[in-house]
Short mmCIF file of C-alpha atoms and ligand atoms in Angstrom, two decimals:
data_model
loop_
_atom_site.label_atom_id
_atom_site.label_comp_id
_atom_site.label_asym_id
_atom_site.label_seq_id
_atom_site.Cartn_x
_atom_site.Cartn_y
_atom_site.Cartn_z
CA MET A 1184 -15.74 9.80 17.83
CA SER A 1185 -17.40 9.06 14.15
CA ASP A 1186 -17.99 5.53 12.96
CA VAL A 1187 -14.51 6.55 11.13
CA LEU A 1188 -11.48 6.78 12.88
CA ASN A 1189 -9.95 9.61 10.78
CA LYS A 1190 -7.39 11.10 13.11
CA ASN A 1191 -3.73 11.01 14.05
CA PHE A 1192 -2.65 8.63 17.25
CA ILE A 1193 0.07 10.53 18.98
CA ASN A 1194 1.14 10.27 22.90
CA GLY A 1195 -2.28 8.34 23.05
CA VAL A 1196 -4.57 11.01 21.73
CA TRP A 1197 -6.98 11.00 18.60
CA GLN A 1198 -5.98 14.25 16.88
CA ASP A 1199 -6.46 15.95 14.08
CA ALA A 1200 -3.38 17.44 12.09
CA THR A 1201 -2.16 20.81 13.51
CA ALA A 1202 -2.77 22.68 9.99
CA GLY A 1203 -6.02 21.15 9.62
CA ALA A 1204 -5.47 19.80 6.25
CA VAL A 1205 -7.08 16.36 5.12
CA PHE A 1206 -7.35 14.15 2.31
CA LYS A 1207 -10.30 12.03 0.80
CA ASP A 1208 -9.87 8.26 1.19
CA ILE A 1209 -12.59 6.70 -1.40
CA ASN A 1210 -13.55 2.72 -2.07
CA PRO A 1211 -11.74 1.73 -5.17
CA ALA A 1212 -14.70 -0.62 -6.22
CA ILE A 1213 -17.37 2.17 -5.63
CA HIS A 1214 -16.24 5.80 -6.00
CA SER A 1215 -19.53 7.58 -4.76
CA ASP A 1216 -18.33 5.48 -1.08
CA VAL A 1217 -16.31 8.06 0.39
CA ILE A 1218 -14.68 6.51 3.58
CA GLY A 1219 -13.69 9.60 5.25
CA HIS A 1220 -10.76 12.70 5.20
CA PHE A 1221 -7.72 11.88 7.06
CA PRO A 1222 -5.39 14.19 8.51
CA GLU A 1223 -2.66 15.38 5.82
CA SER A 1224 -0.19 15.79 8.63
CA GLY A 1225 3.13 18.03 8.53
CA VAL A 1226 6.47 18.39 9.87
CA GLU A 1227 5.03 19.47 13.16
CA ASP A 1228 2.78 16.39 13.59
CA VAL A 1229 5.56 14.07 12.66
CA ASP A 1230 7.71 16.11 15.30
CA ASP A 1231 5.03 15.48 18.00
CA ALA A 1232 4.57 12.02 17.48
CA VAL A 1233 8.50 11.43 17.32
CA ARG A 1234 8.61 13.33 20.58
CA ALA A 1235 6.09 11.39 22.35
CA ALA A 1236 8.07 7.71 21.17
CA ARG A 1237 11.16 8.96 22.46
CA ALA A 1238 9.58 10.31 25.73
CA ALA A 1239 8.22 6.68 25.56
CA PHE A 1240 11.49 4.70 25.04
CA ARG A 1241 12.92 4.05 28.20
CA ALA A 1242 9.97 3.00 30.15
CA TRP A 1243 9.12 0.52 27.12
CA SER A 1244 12.51 -0.83 26.58
CA LYS A 1245 13.14 -1.49 30.60
CA MET A 1246 9.98 -3.15 30.69
CA PRO A 1247 10.93 -7.13 30.50
CA ALA A 1248 10.73 -8.47 27.28
CA PRO A 1249 8.49 -11.19 28.27
CA ALA A 1250 5.75 -8.45 29.87
CA ARG A 1251 5.91 -6.82 26.19
CA GLY A 1252 4.91 -10.12 25.12
CA ASP A 1253 1.93 -10.37 27.21
CA ILE A 1254 0.77 -6.91 25.58
CA LEU A 1255 1.56 -8.40 22.26
CA ARG A 1256 -0.79 -11.19 22.81
CA ARG A 1257 -3.52 -9.42 23.89
CA ILE A 1258 -3.15 -7.52 20.66
CA GLY A 1259 -3.20 -10.90 18.79
CA ASP A 1260 -6.13 -11.81 20.75
CA ILE A 1261 -8.54 -8.48 19.90
CA LEU A 1262 -7.06 -8.86 16.22
CA THR A 1263 -8.53 -12.81 16.55
CA GLU A 1264 -12.10 -10.99 17.82
CA ARG A 1265 -12.42 -8.14 15.33
CA LYS A 1266 -11.03 -10.18 12.29
CA SER A 1267 -14.20 -9.85 10.57
CA GLU A 1268 -14.91 -6.20 11.39
CA LEU A 1269 -11.66 -5.69 10.68
CA ALA A 1270 -11.82 -7.37 7.08
CA PHE A 1271 -14.77 -5.37 5.98
CA GLN A 1272 -13.61 -2.40 6.26
CA MET A 1273 -10.31 -2.96 4.75
CA THR A 1274 -11.94 -4.54 1.72
CA ARG A 1275 -13.83 -1.54 1.43
CA GLU A 1276 -10.53 0.80 1.38
CA MET A 1277 -8.13 -1.30 -0.68
CA GLY A 1278 -10.43 -3.74 -2.34
CA LYS A 1279 -9.20 -7.23 -2.25
CA PRO A 1280 -12.06 -9.46 -1.38
CA PHE A 1281 -13.16 -9.90 2.07
CA PHE A 1282 -11.54 -13.72 2.34
CA GLU A 1283 -8.34 -12.11 1.50
CA THR A 1284 -8.09 -9.24 4.12
CA LYS A 1285 -9.23 -11.77 6.64
CA GLY A 1286 -6.03 -13.71 5.52
CA ASP A 1287 -4.45 -10.43 5.82
CA VAL A 1288 -5.56 -9.92 9.80
CA GLN A 1289 -4.71 -14.13 10.47
CA GLU A 1290 -1.02 -12.83 9.03
CA ALA A 1291 -0.87 -10.20 11.78
CA ILE A 1292 -2.48 -12.64 14.51
CA ASP A 1293 0.19 -15.04 13.69
CA THR A 1294 2.93 -12.42 13.74
CA ALA A 1295 1.41 -11.21 17.33
CA TYR A 1296 1.71 -14.79 18.49
CA TYR A 1297 4.85 -15.45 16.96
CA ALA A 1298 6.59 -11.95 18.16
CA ALA A 1299 5.32 -12.66 21.87
CA SER A 1300 6.75 -15.90 21.92
CA GLU A 1301 10.53 -14.25 20.65
CA THR A 1302 10.13 -12.12 23.96
CA ARG A 1303 11.30 -15.26 25.58
CA ARG A 1304 14.10 -15.68 23.32
CA LEU A 1305 15.96 -12.65 22.09
CA PHE A 1306 19.27 -14.45 22.28
CA GLY A 1307 22.47 -13.28 22.75
CA HIS A 1308 25.74 -15.20 22.69
CA THR A 1309 28.12 -16.35 25.61
CA VAL A 1310 31.30 -17.40 24.71
CA PRO A 1311 34.91 -18.26 26.68
CA SER A 1312 37.21 -15.32 27.20
CA GLU A 1313 40.92 -15.50 26.55
CA MET A 1314 41.31 -14.69 30.38
CA PRO A 1315 40.67 -16.53 33.57
CA ASN A 1316 37.94 -15.33 35.57
CA LYS A 1317 36.48 -13.21 32.91
CA PHE A 1318 33.05 -13.62 31.04
CA ASN A 1319 32.12 -12.87 27.68
CA MET A 1320 28.44 -12.22 26.22
CA SER A 1321 26.68 -10.53 23.69
CA ILE A 1322 22.83 -9.15 24.43
CA ARG A 1323 20.07 -7.54 22.32
CA ARG A 1324 19.47 -3.77 22.57
CA PRO A 1325 16.50 -2.06 21.25
CA ILE A 1326 17.38 0.85 18.62
CA GLY A 1327 15.19 3.37 19.77
CA VAL A 1328 12.44 5.05 17.63
CA CYS A 1329 11.73 3.40 14.47
CA GLY A 1330 9.64 4.61 11.64
CA VAL A 1331 7.34 2.85 10.09
CA ILE A 1332 6.06 3.21 6.51
CA THR A 1333 3.73 0.97 4.31
CA ALA A 1334 1.95 0.33 1.18
CA TRP A 1335 -1.87 -0.13 0.90
CA ASN A 1336 -1.89 -3.66 -0.33
CA PHE A 1337 -1.31 -5.87 3.22
CA PRO A 1338 -2.88 -3.00 5.33
CA VAL A 1339 -2.39 -4.68 8.46
CA ALA A 1340 0.04 -7.51 7.95
CA VAL A 1341 2.63 -5.70 6.44
CA PRO A 1342 2.84 -2.60 9.50
CA THR A 1343 2.63 -5.60 11.98
CA TRP A 1344 5.37 -7.52 10.44
CA LYS A 1345 7.28 -4.19 11.44
CA MET A 1346 5.89 -2.93 14.22
CA PHE A 1347 5.25 -6.24 16.57
CA PRO A 1348 9.24 -7.13 16.29
CA ALA A 1349 9.94 -3.56 16.59
CA LEU A 1350 7.63 -3.26 19.94
CA ALA A 1351 9.03 -6.81 21.29
CA ALA A 1352 12.34 -5.62 21.17
CA GLY A 1353 11.75 -2.94 22.93
CA ASN A 1354 11.62 -0.35 20.24
CA THR A 1355 8.93 2.70 20.14
CA VAL A 1356 7.04 3.38 16.71
CA VAL A 1357 5.84 6.14 14.43
CA PHE A 1358 3.65 4.50 11.96
CA LYS A 1359 2.93 6.23 8.76
CA PRO A 1360 0.27 3.79 6.73
CA SER A 1361 -0.13 4.42 3.14
CA GLU A 1362 -2.64 7.45 1.95
CA ASP A 1363 -5.02 4.51 0.27
CA ALA A 1364 -5.37 2.75 3.41
CA PRO A 1365 -5.53 5.43 6.40
CA HIS A 1366 -8.53 3.65 7.66
CA SER A 1367 -7.35 0.22 7.91
CA GLY A 1368 -4.43 1.97 9.57
CA ALA A 1369 -5.84 3.71 12.34
CA LEU A 1370 -8.20 1.14 12.96
CA LEU A 1371 -5.24 -1.43 13.51
CA VAL A 1372 -3.47 1.19 15.93
CA LYS A 1373 -7.02 1.31 18.09
CA VAL A 1374 -6.27 -2.23 18.54
CA PHE A 1375 -2.85 -1.23 20.15
CA GLU A 1376 -4.64 1.20 22.06
CA ASP A 1377 -7.20 -1.57 23.53
CA ALA A 1378 -4.68 -4.00 24.24
CA GLY A 1379 -2.86 -1.50 27.13
CA VAL A 1380 -0.28 -0.44 24.71
CA PRO A 1381 1.42 2.62 26.96
CA ALA A 1382 1.07 6.05 25.47
CA GLY A 1383 3.39 7.27 23.46
CA VAL A 1384 4.89 3.70 22.46
CA VAL A 1385 2.93 3.51 18.93
CA ASN A 1386 2.12 6.75 17.42
CA LEU A 1387 0.16 6.87 14.17
CA VAL A 1388 0.53 10.11 11.63
CA HIS A 1389 -1.42 10.11 8.57
CA GLY A 1390 -0.27 11.65 5.01
CA SER A 1391 1.53 11.74 2.03
CA SER A 1392 5.54 12.37 1.27
CA THR A 1393 5.52 15.36 3.11
CA ALA A 1394 4.78 13.41 6.31
CA GLY A 1395 6.87 10.55 5.33
CA ARG A 1396 10.24 12.65 4.13
CA ALA A 1397 9.48 14.26 7.99
CA LEU A 1398 9.80 10.74 9.35
CA VAL A 1399 12.55 9.74 7.49
CA GLU A 1400 14.78 12.81 8.01
CA HIS A 1401 13.84 13.15 11.72
CA PRO A 1402 16.85 13.34 13.62
CA ASP A 1403 15.33 11.10 16.32
CA VAL A 1404 14.03 8.61 14.38
CA ASP A 1405 16.94 5.66 14.58
CA ALA A 1406 15.57 3.38 11.99
CA VAL A 1407 13.11 3.28 9.39
CA SER A 1408 11.16 0.35 7.80
CA PHE A 1409 9.53 1.08 4.52
CA THR A 1410 7.30 -1.13 2.26
CA GLY A 1411 6.42 0.27 -1.02
CA SER A 1412 7.71 1.29 -4.51
CA THR A 1413 11.44 1.16 -5.53
CA GLU A 1414 11.44 5.21 -6.31
CA THR A 1415 10.24 5.94 -2.82
CA GLY A 1416 12.74 3.26 -1.03
CA SER A 1417 15.75 4.38 -3.32
CA LYS A 1418 14.92 7.97 -1.83
CA ILE A 1419 14.57 6.66 1.64
CA GLY A 1420 17.69 4.68 1.43
CA GLU A 1421 19.57 7.51 0.10
CA ALA A 1422 18.19 9.90 3.23
CA CYS A 1423 19.02 7.11 5.66
CA GLY A 1424 22.42 6.91 4.33
CA ARG A 1425 23.31 10.20 4.62
CA LEU A 1426 21.70 10.50 8.22
CA HIS A 1427 23.30 7.51 9.61
CA LYS A 1428 20.24 5.46 10.37
CA ARG A 1429 19.31 2.04 9.79
CA PHE A 1430 16.63 0.90 7.36
CA SER A 1431 15.17 -1.71 5.97
CA LEU A 1432 13.61 -1.65 2.03
CA GLU A 1433 11.34 -4.07 0.70
CA MET A 1434 10.14 -2.81 -2.98
CA GLY A 1435 9.58 -4.02 -5.77
CA GLY A 1436 8.87 -7.63 -7.86
CA LYS A 1437 8.88 -9.31 -11.18
CA ASN A 1438 8.15 -12.85 -9.70
CA PRO A 1439 8.88 -15.83 -12.18
CA MET A 1440 7.12 -19.29 -11.61
CA ILE A 1441 9.05 -21.86 -13.94
CA VAL A 1442 7.12 -25.08 -15.13
CA LEU A 1443 8.69 -27.51 -16.44
CA ALA A 1444 7.76 -30.14 -19.00
CA ASP A 1445 7.13 -32.76 -15.80
CA ALA A 1446 4.94 -30.35 -13.81
CA ASP A 1447 1.20 -31.55 -12.68
CA LEU A 1448 -0.66 -28.74 -14.84
CA ASP A 1449 -3.92 -29.22 -12.81
CA LEU A 1450 -1.77 -27.79 -10.10
CA VAL A 1451 0.34 -25.12 -11.82
CA LEU A 1452 -3.03 -23.76 -12.76
CA ASP A 1453 -4.61 -23.28 -9.54
CA GLY A 1454 -1.42 -21.98 -8.74
CA LEU A 1455 -1.07 -19.57 -11.17
CA LEU A 1456 -4.67 -18.09 -10.92
CA TRP A 1457 -3.78 -17.54 -7.56
CA GLY A 1458 -0.70 -16.14 -7.70
CA ALA A 1459 -1.29 -14.06 -10.66
CA PHE A 1460 -4.44 -12.71 -10.05
CA GLY A 1461 -5.09 -12.86 -6.46
CA THR A 1462 -4.82 -9.40 -4.72
CA THR A 1463 -5.47 -8.40 -8.44
CA GLY A 1464 -1.93 -9.09 -8.92
CA GLN A 1465 -1.00 -6.04 -6.57
CA ARG A 1466 1.27 -7.99 -4.13
CA CYS A 1467 5.15 -7.39 -4.33
CA THR A 1468 5.09 -11.32 -4.61
CA ALA A 1469 2.77 -11.74 -7.09
CA THR A 1470 3.46 -14.16 -9.78
CA SER A 1471 3.75 -11.69 -13.07
CA ARG A 1472 6.19 -13.95 -15.29
CA LEU A 1473 5.33 -17.28 -16.32
CA ILE A 1474 8.21 -19.11 -17.52
CA VAL A 1475 6.95 -22.22 -19.29
CA HIS A 1476 8.67 -24.99 -21.16
CA GLU A 1477 7.50 -25.31 -24.73
CA ASP A 1478 6.11 -29.18 -24.47
CA VAL A 1479 3.42 -27.97 -22.39
CA HIS A 1480 2.92 -24.18 -23.40
CA ASP A 1481 0.21 -24.13 -25.09
CA ALA A 1482 -1.95 -26.77 -23.12
CA LEU A 1483 -1.13 -24.60 -19.93
CA VAL A 1484 -1.67 -21.34 -21.65
CA ASN A 1485 -5.17 -22.50 -22.88
CA LYS A 1486 -6.33 -23.84 -19.79
CA LEU A 1487 -5.10 -20.69 -17.69
CA ILE A 1488 -7.06 -18.36 -20.57
CA GLU A 1489 -10.18 -20.52 -19.85
CA ALA A 1490 -9.93 -20.58 -16.24
CA ALA A 1491 -8.80 -16.61 -15.68
CA SER A 1492 -11.81 -15.33 -18.00
CA LYS A 1493 -14.10 -17.07 -15.70
CA LEU A 1494 -13.17 -15.10 -12.63
CA THR A 1495 -15.68 -13.27 -11.09
CA LEU A 1496 -14.53 -9.21 -10.31
CA GLY A 1497 -16.24 -6.87 -8.19
CA TYR A 1498 -16.69 -5.32 -4.89
CA GLY A 1499 -14.94 -7.43 -2.29
CA ASN A 1500 -17.37 -7.53 0.27
CA GLU A 1501 -19.82 -9.62 -1.99
CA ASP A 1502 -19.53 -13.42 -1.52
CA SER A 1503 -19.17 -13.72 -5.50
CA THR A 1504 -16.41 -11.48 -6.07
CA GLU A 1505 -13.05 -13.39 -6.77
CA MET A 1506 -10.72 -10.60 -7.80
CA GLY A 1507 -11.18 -7.15 -6.83
CA PRO A 1508 -10.23 -3.66 -7.87
CA VAL A 1509 -7.17 -1.72 -8.95
CA ILE A 1510 -6.77 0.56 -6.20
CA ASN A 1511 -6.34 3.91 -7.66
CA GLN A 1512 -6.53 5.75 -10.94
CA LYS A 1513 -2.62 6.17 -11.16
CA GLY A 1514 -2.63 2.40 -10.67
CA LEU A 1515 -4.90 2.11 -13.45
CA ASP A 1516 -2.99 4.30 -15.57
CA LYS A 1517 0.27 2.26 -15.18
CA ILE A 1518 -1.34 -0.72 -16.27
CA GLU A 1519 -2.74 0.90 -19.29
CA TYR A 1520 0.59 1.94 -20.16
CA TYR A 1521 2.05 -1.24 -19.61
CA VAL A 1522 -0.22 -3.18 -21.88
CA GLY A 1523 0.05 -0.40 -24.50
CA VAL A 1524 3.90 -0.96 -24.15
CA GLY A 1525 3.60 -4.88 -24.34
CA LYS A 1526 1.32 -4.49 -27.47
CA GLU A 1527 4.06 -2.00 -29.11
CA GLU A 1528 7.05 -4.92 -28.49
CA GLY A 1529 5.21 -7.29 -30.19
CA ALA A 1530 3.73 -9.56 -27.41
CA THR A 1531 0.08 -10.73 -27.71
CA VAL A 1532 -2.80 -10.14 -25.76
CA ALA A 1533 -4.35 -13.28 -25.09
CA LEU A 1534 -6.83 -12.61 -22.51
CA GLY A 1535 -8.17 -9.31 -21.15
CA GLY A 1536 -6.13 -6.11 -22.00
CA LYS A 1537 -8.66 -3.48 -21.08
CA ARG A 1538 -10.68 -1.79 -18.43
CA ALA A 1539 -13.60 -3.89 -17.14
CA VAL A 1540 -16.79 -2.31 -17.36
CA GLY A 1541 -20.48 -3.44 -17.09
CA ASN A 1542 -22.20 -5.63 -14.35
CA GLY A 1543 -21.72 -3.00 -12.14
CA LEU A 1544 -18.11 -1.92 -12.53
CA ASP A 1545 -18.45 1.21 -14.10
CA ASP A 1546 -18.26 3.10 -10.51
CA GLY A 1547 -14.44 1.50 -9.56
CA TYR A 1548 -10.93 1.06 -11.06
CA PHE A 1549 -11.53 -2.62 -12.43
CA TYR A 1550 -8.96 -4.36 -14.83
CA GLU A 1551 -9.57 -7.77 -16.76
CA PRO A 1552 -7.35 -10.29 -15.79
CA THR A 1553 -4.84 -9.72 -18.34
CA ILE A 1554 -2.55 -12.57 -19.95
CA PHE A 1555 0.26 -11.66 -22.75
CA THR A 1556 1.70 -14.56 -24.83
CA GLY A 1557 5.05 -14.37 -27.02
CA VAL A 1558 7.09 -12.56 -24.40
CA THR A 1559 10.89 -12.38 -24.76
CA PRO A 1560 13.30 -12.03 -21.89
CA ASN A 1561 14.28 -8.22 -22.79
CA MET A 1562 10.82 -6.85 -23.28
CA ARG A 1563 9.98 -4.37 -20.68
CA ILE A 1564 7.10 -6.18 -19.87
CA ALA A 1565 9.24 -9.34 -18.99
CA LYS A 1566 11.50 -7.09 -16.86
CA GLU A 1567 9.38 -4.19 -15.23
CA GLU A 1568 6.87 -4.26 -12.23
CA ILE A 1569 3.27 -3.37 -13.29
CA PHE A 1570 1.55 -4.01 -10.17
CA GLY A 1571 -2.16 -5.43 -11.41
CA PRO A 1572 -3.63 -8.47 -13.10
CA VAL A 1573 -0.94 -9.01 -16.15
CA LEU A 1574 1.00 -12.14 -16.51
CA SER A 1575 3.88 -12.26 -19.07
CA VAL A 1576 4.21 -15.75 -20.66
CA LEU A 1577 7.74 -16.78 -21.97
CA LYS A 1578 8.46 -19.82 -23.55
CA ILE A 1579 11.69 -21.85 -22.59
CA ARG A 1580 13.38 -25.14 -24.23
CA SER A 1581 15.23 -26.25 -21.13
CA TYR A 1582 15.99 -25.89 -17.43
CA GLU A 1583 18.98 -24.08 -18.06
CA GLU A 1584 17.24 -21.51 -20.03
CA ALA A 1585 14.54 -21.16 -17.66
CA ILE A 1586 16.82 -19.75 -14.96
CA GLN A 1587 18.53 -17.66 -17.01
CA VAL A 1588 15.20 -15.97 -17.90
CA ALA A 1589 14.12 -16.19 -14.41
CA ASN A 1590 17.14 -14.21 -13.28
CA ASN A 1591 17.19 -11.44 -16.09
CA ILE A 1592 15.70 -8.71 -13.83
CA GLN A 1593 16.89 -6.36 -11.56
CA TYR A 1594 14.53 -7.58 -8.62
CA GLY A 1595 14.87 -10.98 -6.65
CA LEU A 1596 11.84 -11.38 -4.27
CA SER A 1597 9.74 -14.42 -5.14
CA SER A 1598 10.14 -17.25 -7.32
CA ALA A 1599 8.31 -20.52 -8.26
CA ILE A 1600 9.26 -23.58 -9.85
CA TYR A 1601 6.97 -26.50 -10.62
CA THR A 1602 8.51 -30.06 -11.45
CA ARG A 1603 8.28 -33.55 -10.17
CA ASP A 1604 12.28 -34.01 -10.22
CA ILE A 1605 13.50 -33.56 -6.59
CA ALA A 1606 17.25 -32.67 -8.32
CA THR A 1607 15.99 -30.12 -10.63
CA ALA A 1608 13.99 -28.69 -7.88
CA PHE A 1609 17.02 -28.70 -5.16
CA ASN A 1610 19.01 -27.05 -7.84
CA ALA A 1611 16.49 -24.20 -8.36
CA MET A 1612 16.56 -23.62 -4.58
CA HIS A 1613 20.26 -22.23 -5.18
CA ASP A 1614 19.67 -21.01 -9.13
CA ILE A 1615 17.12 -18.49 -8.74
CA GLU A 1616 18.13 -15.30 -7.67
CA ALA A 1617 15.08 -14.64 -5.18
CA GLY A 1618 15.00 -14.06 -1.31
CA ILE A 1619 12.37 -17.04 -1.83
CA THR A 1620 11.60 -19.96 -3.65
CA TYR A 1621 8.18 -21.78 -3.73
CA VAL A 1622 8.58 -25.40 -4.90
CA ASN A 1623 5.15 -26.55 -6.53
CA GLY A 1624 3.45 -23.51 -5.13
CA PRO A 1625 2.59 -20.31 -6.45
CA THR A 1626 4.73 -17.02 -5.60
CA ILE A 1627 2.58 -15.50 -2.60
CA GLY A 1628 1.65 -16.46 0.62
CA ALA A 1629 4.45 -16.29 2.92
CA GLU A 1630 4.39 -17.74 6.36
CA ALA A 1631 4.72 -15.39 9.36
CA HIS A 1632 7.64 -17.06 11.19
CA MET A 1633 9.71 -17.20 8.11
CA PRO A 1634 11.84 -14.86 6.70
CA PHE A 1635 10.84 -12.33 3.97
CA GLY A 1636 12.65 -10.45 1.91
CA GLY A 1637 14.47 -9.83 -1.63
CA VAL A 1638 18.06 -9.87 -3.22
CA LYS A 1639 19.22 -7.56 -6.01
CA GLY A 1640 16.81 -4.49 -6.47
CA THR A 1641 13.89 -5.79 -4.24
CA GLY A 1642 15.91 -5.19 -0.80
CA ASN A 1643 18.79 -3.96 0.77
CA GLY A 1644 19.66 -7.38 2.76
CA HIS A 1645 17.21 -7.23 5.41
CA ARG A 1646 14.32 -9.39 6.06
CA GLU A 1647 11.01 -9.04 7.57
CA GLY A 1648 9.29 -11.79 9.49
CA GLY A 1649 11.03 -14.74 11.41
CA TRP A 1650 13.79 -14.70 13.45
CA GLU A 1651 15.64 -12.48 11.21
CA VAL A 1652 13.83 -9.38 11.47
CA PHE A 1653 14.98 -9.08 15.43
CA GLU A 1654 18.46 -8.53 13.94
CA PHE A 1655 16.90 -5.45 12.46
CA TYR A 1656 15.13 -4.21 15.05
CA THR A 1657 18.01 -4.57 17.93
CA GLU A 1658 21.70 -3.53 18.57
CA THR A 1659 24.19 -5.97 19.66
CA LYS A 1660 25.72 -4.88 22.89
CA THR A 1661 29.03 -6.50 23.82
CA VAL A 1662 29.69 -7.03 27.43
CA TYR A 1663 32.99 -8.33 29.28
CA VAL A 1664 32.50 -9.14 32.79
CA ASP A 1665 36.12 -9.40 35.03
CA TYR A 1666 35.47 -10.89 37.98
CA SER A 1667 39.78 -11.43 38.38
CA GLY A 1668 39.98 -8.63 40.71
CA LYS A 1669 42.83 -7.39 38.98
CA LEU A 1670 43.48 -5.68 35.61
CA GLN A 1671 43.63 -8.13 32.99
CA LYS A 1672 45.00 -6.84 29.78
CA ALA A 1673 43.15 -8.42 26.38
CA GLN A 1674 46.00 -10.72 24.57
CA ILE A 1675 46.01 -7.87 21.94
CA ASP A 1676 47.55 -5.72 24.63
CA ASN A 1677 49.61 -8.31 26.49
CA VAL A 1678 52.03 -9.50 23.78
CA GLU A 1679 55.65 -10.06 24.92
CA ASP A 1680 57.64 -10.37 21.68
C1 LIG B 2687 3.48 -7.41 0.05
O1 LIG B 2687 3.04 -7.56 -1.21
O2 LIG B 2687 4.03 -6.59 0.26
O3 LIG B 2687 3.39 -13.55 1.14
C2 LIG B 2687 3.75 -8.81 0.84
C3 LIG B 2687 2.65 -12.98 0.30
C4 LIG B 2687 2.01 -11.88 1.57
C5 LIG B 2687 2.82 -10.88 1.61
C6 LIG B 2687 3.11 -10.05 0.36
N1 LIG B 2687 1.83 -12.87 2.76
O4 LIG B 2687 2.17 -12.92 -0.82
#
């Protein structure tokens, strides 16, 4: 096998796509660095993978959950050993700096140990019966075969948010990573193999929308978990609705950071640089709107422009790099398009607004940290997701106005408020329409054991991470045990008048 793991993994065997088609995977910071060619899987490959997952389901689901937990713990151990090696390859493939990809692997490690610990709980309920000598309980059952379709920006963490709880609960998996991060996906699946996950329990199919659609529409896939664009998520939701499948969608965001007049501006500045420009703004949780009180607007914006203009852009595997490239040409085009829209709408480019060139950046998809000031709530750059290093600054005069502006979007993933006033902070926890609110921290940085997900157009009500994700990956079975030795009709069937 070459040093690049560029195959599908089906029923425990690394293999090419049946039709032999491939797609190219390059380093977004250095285009001449070709990582490899990966299988462009078709319907037959997906079918093989789903059949393998179905065949493996019975034995895996019957294994005692804590034994599955032992395997998850081994996965966590191997991820720990390989953290730097994996992070290097992830940075090479999707661009964010090495310190960030190490964090990405760490998130997977935390999720592995957390999911392993849940295998000793997976609680159901026991409740009193209406009848004597009768016992009522609910237990959790796995759903079956789960299709996992993910984005490239957290190429290890996000797939594991889905796969670890799915496996812990006794499901089997077919995983289709993003076509922009196939190598990271394969390296992750190699960890499953090396940890002793039985053949067929986790299968990998690379590819684009053809493979994705085949997975979603396959009659033997019981549930689909997706992270990615709103456009694709909507199509998946439609298909799953039609086919009566359970589905979890994690889509876009336009996450606000509210800064009130009493905020600690140095703390805000650190949070903004990280929230808006970490991962080159390519997180669904990225801080993309700064909603700032007029009393501190100018002071904060000036500090921010100065600090953001000093960020070092480059290849993420170089130590000096603070901000990596955008993922691909399409991503870059989208950013350029929205910067044009912002200018036309009358906002002011206070920093950036163009591709970053020179200093060794010409061979990559680099874009300057960009700040728009004078943004008003109904502009498109205040409402639509750009997925890049572009921050829209909106000025407000009161807490009430801040909340109105913050909620004036179709999305509702993450949010932040900076204030020293505890009552205002507690009000904001209820008033901001979002699945996540940070107080005095930026909009990014979820912890593995906490529920993660959004309201409104961001998702469909499910959560990843934490204990709530187990609701998605399990079915409730209700069990009645009658040990009275006679037919006891339920109260509803036993009414006398
Ligand atoms: C994503 O961008 O899809 O909370 C997930 C965060 C990260 C996860 C982001 N842990 O910012």
